[in-house]
Amino acid sequence: MTNENTREWAIIPEPNSMTVGEGVVSLPYAGRVNESIAIGDGDYLLAHQLVADIRSTTGLDWDVATGDMWPGFISLHIADSDASEEAGTPGAYTLTIDIDGIAITGCDFEGVRNGVQTLRQLIRQNGTVLPVLQIEDAPAYRIRGYYLDATRGRVPTLAWLKQWADKLCLYKYNQLQLYIEHTFAFDGMSETWRGSSPLTPADILEFDQYCANLGIELVPSVSTFGHQYVAMRTQELRELGEFPEDADRPFSFIERMRHHTLNVADDRAFAFSTQLVDSYLQLFRTKRFNICADETFDLGKGQSKQEAQRVGVATLYATYVGKLCEHLSQQGHEPMFWGDIAIEMPEILETLPNNVTLLNWQYDPEATDEKIQLVAKAGAKQIICPAVWGWNALLPRIDDAWNNIARIARYGIDCGAEGMLVTDWGDFGHVNDPRMAVPGMIFGAQYAWNPAGDTAEDDLLARVSRVEYGDCSARFVALLRSASAQAVFTWRELVEYLELDDGAGNCNTDVAQTIPCLTERLANPENALTLREARDRMMRNMATTIERIPQANRKLQQCMVEIAPIMAHTGKPGIAAAVRIAMEGQLLLNRVGFALADAHGVRDAHDVDDRQPSDYRTMARELECWCEAYAKEWTVTSQPSELHRIQETLWKAADELRRISR
């Protein structure tokens, strides 16, 4: 394979076998794409994708045709039945570019689709002059999926979902799941979804068709066991939760992640779960269904405690999940669910039906293969699930995403996993702009296709910069990584600091128990914490980190200076605005953290030259102005949904700054 450093174009995922020849091939000014009807692409979408990219890149208008009477300079075909075994791998394709024309041959529709995406990437980077080359390529994982949180604060617009599906197609993904807790307009559940800008049946039907046309399987995913925080706070459904007595507590981003479990000892819980399943699955063409069933932290601790003591928590969990899986199986569907509870209680693995797929999520950048091996040895089907590492932050954690995804992809292949599902979560209100996840999504595309390839992180960052952002300097993603490394006081820390207040000026112990530096103090019930003490401890624990802020902000500002001209030359004003808003926001968050540290007396005198103005009211006003700019950028991708919760959090921070300035 030609060394990446000797050419100024790239392909993602990198092909398994590519030979680059001498010379180039010029696209004719009046060309045609001939797409074989045997491909099964009823609307000739693949041909039209190529024509659209040729037009947008070169200004040339090409024709589309089918049949042997209409030869095209670009031809798309299905392989003959006597093709080689490798060519018969689902999703496999060959691409040939030479002076006689361009030919893409796939073993199936997906294979042709994948070859077309490779050619589109080349056209976008090279215009009318393409390299002579021969590619033979096939994916390592049959299932290459993306999992998008559409419930914890941010509900994407249908228009943006279609743009995202287009991008997933370009990088050869073939599955997409949208995570739903309360943000779908189920009949009879308006109290649960009201005010959340919910997706509707019409949205799903339209998006399912759109994805199918792109060769992407849209798989339904609904929380049916845990993560029922919003539903369990309603008047109509609260009695189904483990702790109905807590339903009227003030809303908390942190508590939403902890206390949300159905009381499955109540027969009404199963009727509730199956109502969600049965109504939602009818809107999708796939037979797969993800019931989630993860992080059931409160199981056996509240209303189900007596039953859990009788049969055991593991049995209580396994019985309920088994009933849901059997309910789906009886209707001809293939259940899948998150594997965290089953892995923590391995006896559950032995009870799984044969047609159930375990979604084995491992997000640690230094994760081992222990849990993936455990599932493999139990003989259970699994899909491995790394993460793009964007949650709770304005800027994506590029290094963590690369380390996690590359590592988990290799483990999955070694253990015979059936696929890889890259997750993109939105904990704490989904403050992370989904466009910030693009580098991580592309990492997933690379390693789901070719996990064994020798792809160094810096090389991949450069290739992503070229292919996705049109950055000839190949520096954009590396600069984004550098900017992310300067996030000292993040959205997570701000939420933790503010939510330590229970709303009445006391310490919220549920929140405090999630902050490591406070858990030891809370281990003894006699050691009650006041709000002031809890915040003092939290900020003192961050003292060493906080002292990095002046230097971090200088580096972050330098990243902004260096990235601006790159963005100006890529012709992508949308991503330029999103990046600028995210970086400006992180600068402000760092300054807020510095101010709070000052208020709690944890800063050193030697930082006097870098101290913020004593009048923090100025910073409060800057935060509020930034909040307005952030809100405008939110609407580019998302419905209003829970934007107001993020705004309210920022306003509380501004009010706190004004309070400490007195």
JSON list of C-alpha atoms in Angstrom, two decimals, residues 387-490:
[
{"chain": "A", "resi": 387, "resn": "ALA", "atom": "CA", "xyz": [-17.74, 5.47, 23.02]},
{"chain": "A", "resi": 388, "resn": "VAL", "atom": "CA", "xyz": [-16.93, 8.75, 21.30]},
{"chain": "A", "resi": 389, "resn": "TRP", "atom": "CA", "xyz": [-16.29, 10.33, 24.72]},
{"chain": "A", "resi": 390, "resn": "GLY", "atom": "CA", "xyz": [-18.26, 13.55, 24.31]},
{"chain": "A", "resi": 391, "resn": "TRP", "atom": "CA", "xyz": [-20.61, 13.47, 27.29]},
{"chain": "A", "resi": 392, "resn": "ASN", "atom": "CA", "xyz": [-20.54, 16.12, 30.04]},
{"chain": "A", "resi": 393, "resn": "ALA", "atom": "CA", "xyz": [-18.19, 18.33, 28.04]},
{"chain": "A", "resi": 394, "resn": "LEU", "atom": "CA", "xyz": [-18.22, 21.06, 25.40]},
{"chain": "A", "resi": 395, "resn": "LEU", "atom": "CA", "xyz": [-15.16, 19.64, 23.65]},
{"chain": "A", "resi": 396, "resn": "PRO", "atom": "CA", "xyz": [-14.69, 15.95, 22.73]},
{"chain": "A", "resi": 397, "resn": "ARG", "atom": "CA", "xyz": [-12.00, 13.96, 24.52]},
{"chain": "A", "resi": 398, "resn": "ILE", "atom": "CA", "xyz": [-10.20, 12.84, 21.36]},
{"chain": "A", "resi": 399, "resn": "ASP", "atom": "CA", "xyz": [-7.46, 10.76, 23.00]},
{"chain": "A", "resi": 400, "resn": "ASP", "atom": "CA", "xyz": [-9.92, 8.87, 25.19]},
{"chain": "A", "resi": 401, "resn": "ALA", "atom": "CA", "xyz": [-12.15, 8.13, 22.20]},
{"chain": "A", "resi": 402, "resn": "TRP", "atom": "CA", "xyz": [-9.27, 6.83, 20.09]},
{"chain": "A", "resi": 403, "resn": "ASN", "atom": "CA", "xyz": [-7.80, 4.67, 22.85]},
{"chain": "A", "resi": 404, "resn": "ASN", "atom": "CA", "xyz": [-11.18, 3.22, 23.79]},
{"chain": "A", "resi": 405, "resn": "ILE", "atom": "CA", "xyz": [-12.47, 2.54, 20.28]},
{"chain": "A", "resi": 406, "resn": "ALA", "atom": "CA", "xyz": [-9.24, 1.09, 18.85]},
{"chain": "A", "resi": 407, "resn": "ARG", "atom": "CA", "xyz": [-8.74, -1.15, 21.86]},
{"chain": "A", "resi": 408, "resn": "ILE", "atom": "CA", "xyz": [-12.33, -2.45, 22.11]},
{"chain": "A", "resi": 409, "resn": "ALA", "atom": "CA", "xyz": [-12.52, -3.11, 18.35]},
{"chain": "A", "resi": 410, "resn": "ARG", "atom": "CA", "xyz": [-9.49, -5.42, 18.52]},
{"chain": "A", "resi": 411, "resn": "TYR", "atom": "CA", "xyz": [-10.83, -7.25, 21.58]},
{"chain": "A", "resi": 412, "resn": "GLY", "atom": "CA", "xyz": [-14.15, -7.82, 19.86]},
{"chain": "A", "resi": 413, "resn": "ILE", "atom": "CA", "xyz": [-12.57, -9.42, 16.80]},
{"chain": "A", "resi": 414, "resn": "ASP", "atom": "CA", "xyz": [-10.43, -11.67, 18.98]},
{"chain": "A", "resi": 415, "resn": "CYS", "atom": "CA", "xyz": [-13.53, -12.80, 20.90]},
{"chain": "A", "resi": 416, "resn": "GLY", "atom": "CA", "xyz": [-15.81, -13.33, 17.91]},
{"chain": "A", "resi": 417, "resn": "ALA", "atom": "CA", "xyz": [-18.17, -10.40, 18.52]},
{"chain": "A", "resi": 418, "resn": "GLU", "atom": "CA", "xyz": [-20.85, -9.98, 15.87]},
{"chain": "A", "resi": 419, "resn": "GLY", "atom": "CA", "xyz": [-20.44, -6.25, 15.51]},
{"chain": "A", "resi": 420, "resn": "MET", "atom": "CA", "xyz": [-19.46, -2.92, 17.00]},
{"chain": "A", "resi": 421, "resn": "LEU", "atom": "CA", "xyz": [-21.87, -0.21, 18.17]},
{"chain": "A", "resi": 422, "resn": "VAL", "atom": "CA", "xyz": [-20.19, 3.16, 18.82]},
{"chain": "A", "resi": 423, "resn": "THR", "atom": "CA", "xyz": [-22.07, 5.10, 21.51]},
{"chain": "A", "resi": 424, "resn": "ASP", "atom": "CA", "xyz": [-22.63, 8.84, 21.76]},
{"chain": "A", "resi": 425, "resn": "TRP", "atom": "CA", "xyz": [-24.19, 9.80, 25.10]},
{"chain": "A", "resi": 426, "resn": "GLY", "atom": "CA", "xyz": [-25.62, 13.07, 26.40]},
{"chain": "A", "resi": 427, "resn": "ASP", "atom": "CA", "xyz": [-25.52, 12.81, 30.20]},
{"chain": "A", "resi": 428, "resn": "PHE", "atom": "CA", "xyz": [-26.30, 15.95, 32.20]},
{"chain": "A", "resi": 429, "resn": "GLY", "atom": "CA", "xyz": [-28.50, 17.62, 29.60]},
{"chain": "A", "resi": 430, "resn": "HIS", "atom": "CA", "xyz": [-26.56, 16.74, 26.45]},
{"chain": "A", "resi": 431, "resn": "VAL", "atom": "CA", "xyz": [-24.51, 19.93, 26.53]},
{"chain": "A", "resi": 432, "resn": "ASN", "atom": "CA", "xyz": [-22.16, 18.34, 23.95]},
{"chain": "A", "resi": 433, "resn": "ASP", "atom": "CA", "xyz": [-22.97, 19.46, 20.41]},
{"chain": "A", "resi": 434, "resn": "PRO", "atom": "CA", "xyz": [-23.43, 16.25, 18.36]},
{"chain": "A", "resi": 435, "resn": "ARG", "atom": "CA", "xyz": [-21.13, 17.66, 15.67]},
{"chain": "A", "resi": 436, "resn": "MET", "atom": "CA", "xyz": [-18.28, 17.47, 18.17]},
{"chain": "A", "resi": 437, "resn": "ALA", "atom": "CA", "xyz": [-18.62, 13.68, 18.01]},
{"chain": "A", "resi": 438, "resn": "VAL", "atom": "CA", "xyz": [-17.66, 13.45, 14.33]},
{"chain": "A", "resi": 439, "resn": "PRO", "atom": "CA", "xyz": [-13.98, 12.54, 14.93]},
{"chain": "A", "resi": 440, "resn": "GLY", "atom": "CA", "xyz": [-14.99, 9.78, 17.35]},
{"chain": "A", "resi": 441, "resn": "MET", "atom": "CA", "xyz": [-17.62, 8.54, 14.93]},
{"chain": "A", "resi": 442, "resn": "ILE", "atom": "CA", "xyz": [-14.98, 8.30, 12.21]},
{"chain": "A", "resi": 443, "resn": "PHE", "atom": "CA", "xyz": [-12.62, 6.47, 14.57]},
{"chain": "A", "resi": 444, "resn": "GLY", "atom": "CA", "xyz": [-15.42, 3.95, 14.97]},
{"chain": "A", "resi": 445, "resn": "ALA", "atom": "CA", "xyz": [-15.81, 3.66, 11.21]},
{"chain": "A", "resi": 446, "resn": "GLN", "atom": "CA", "xyz": [-12.10, 2.93, 10.80]},
{"chain": "A", "resi": 447, "resn": "TYR", "atom": "CA", "xyz": [-11.82, 0.29, 13.51]},
{"chain": "A", "resi": 448, "resn": "ALA", "atom": "CA", "xyz": [-15.14, -1.46, 12.85]},
{"chain": "A", "resi": 449, "resn": "TRP", "atom": "CA", "xyz": [-13.91, -1.95, 9.28]},
{"chain": "A", "resi": 450, "resn": "ASN", "atom": "CA", "xyz": [-10.27, -2.78, 9.92]},
{"chain": "A", "resi": 451, "resn": "PRO", "atom": "CA", "xyz": [-9.45, -3.16, 13.64]},
{"chain": "A", "resi": 452, "resn": "ALA", "atom": "CA", "xyz": [-6.20, -5.02, 12.99]},
{"chain": "A", "resi": 453, "resn": "GLY", "atom": "CA", "xyz": [-4.76, -2.28, 10.79]},
{"chain": "A", "resi": 454, "resn": "ASP", "atom": "CA", "xyz": [-1.64, -0.44, 11.94]},
{"chain": "A", "resi": 455, "resn": "THR", "atom": "CA", "xyz": [-3.29, 2.97, 12.33]},
{"chain": "A", "resi": 456, "resn": "ALA", "atom": "CA", "xyz": [-1.44, 5.38, 14.61]},
{"chain": "A", "resi": 457, "resn": "GLU", "atom": "CA", "xyz": [-3.55, 8.03, 16.30]},
{"chain": "A", "resi": 458, "resn": "ASP", "atom": "CA", "xyz": [-1.77, 11.02, 14.77]},
{"chain": "A", "resi": 459, "resn": "ASP", "atom": "CA", "xyz": [-2.04, 9.52, 11.28]},
{"chain": "A", "resi": 460, "resn": "LEU", "atom": "CA", "xyz": [-5.76, 8.94, 11.74]},
{"chain": "A", "resi": 461, "resn": "LEU", "atom": "CA", "xyz": [-6.30, 12.49, 13.02]},
{"chain": "A", "resi": 462, "resn": "ALA", "atom": "CA", "xyz": [-4.58, 13.81, 9.92]},
{"chain": "A", "resi": 463, "resn": "ARG", "atom": "CA", "xyz": [-6.70, 11.64, 7.64]},
{"chain": "A", "resi": 464, "resn": "VAL", "atom": "CA", "xyz": [-9.92, 12.72, 9.38]},
{"chain": "A", "resi": 465, "resn": "SER", "atom": "CA", "xyz": [-8.86, 16.36, 8.96]},
{"chain": "A", "resi": 466, "resn": "ARG", "atom": "CA", "xyz": [-8.40, 15.85, 5.21]},
{"chain": "A", "resi": 467, "resn": "VAL", "atom": "CA", "xyz": [-11.42, 13.69, 4.42]},
{"chain": "A", "resi": 468, "resn": "GLU", "atom": "CA", "xyz": [-14.08, 15.16, 6.70]},
{"chain": "A", "resi": 469, "resn": "TYR", "atom": "CA", "xyz": [-13.04, 18.77, 7.08]},
{"chain": "A", "resi": 470, "resn": "GLY", "atom": "CA", "xyz": [-11.27, 19.42, 3.78]},
{"chain": "A", "resi": 471, "resn": "ASP", "atom": "CA", "xyz": [-8.22, 20.58, 5.72]},
{"chain": "A", "resi": 472, "resn": "CYS", "atom": "CA", "xyz": [-5.16, 20.49, 3.46]},
{"chain": "A", "resi": 473, "resn": "SER", "atom": "CA", "xyz": [-2.91, 21.17, 6.45]},
{"chain": "A", "resi": 474, "resn": "ALA", "atom": "CA", "xyz": [-4.29, 18.01, 8.13]},
{"chain": "A", "resi": 475, "resn": "ARG", "atom": "CA", "xyz": [-4.13, 19.78, 11.51]},
{"chain": "A", "resi": 476, "resn": "PHE", "atom": "CA", "xyz": [-7.76, 20.49, 12.41]},
{"chain": "A", "resi": 477, "resn": "VAL", "atom": "CA", "xyz": [-8.51, 17.42, 14.56]},
{"chain": "A", "resi": 478, "resn": "ALA", "atom": "CA", "xyz": [-5.11, 17.59, 16.29]},
{"chain": "A", "resi": 479, "resn": "LEU", "atom": "CA", "xyz": [-5.89, 21.18, 17.28]},
{"chain": "A", "resi": 480, "resn": "LEU", "atom": "CA", "xyz": [-9.32, 20.11, 18.50]},
{"chain": "A", "resi": 481, "resn": "ARG", "atom": "CA", "xyz": [-7.57, 17.47, 20.60]},
{"chain": "A", "resi": 482, "resn": "SER", "atom": "CA", "xyz": [-5.20, 20.08, 22.04]},
{"chain": "A", "resi": 483, "resn": "ALA", "atom": "CA", "xyz": [-8.12, 22.36, 22.86]},
{"chain": "A", "resi": 484, "resn": "SER", "atom": "CA", "xyz": [-9.96, 19.54, 24.61]},
{"chain": "A", "resi": 485, "resn": "ALA", "atom": "CA", "xyz": [-6.92, 18.86, 26.79]},
{"chain": "A", "resi": 486, "resn": "GLN", "atom": "CA", "xyz": [-7.32, 22.36, 28.25]},
{"chain": "A", "resi": 487, "resn": "ALA", "atom": "CA", "xyz": [-10.74, 21.57, 29.75]},
{"chain": "A", "resi": 488, "resn": "VAL", "atom": "CA", "xyz": [-9.92, 21.89, 33.45]},
{"chain": "A", "resi": 489, "resn": "PHE", "atom": "CA", "xyz": [-13.28, 22.85, 34.99]},
{"chain": "A", "resi": 490, "resn": "THR", "atom": "CA", "xyz": [-15.88, 21.10, 32.87]}
]
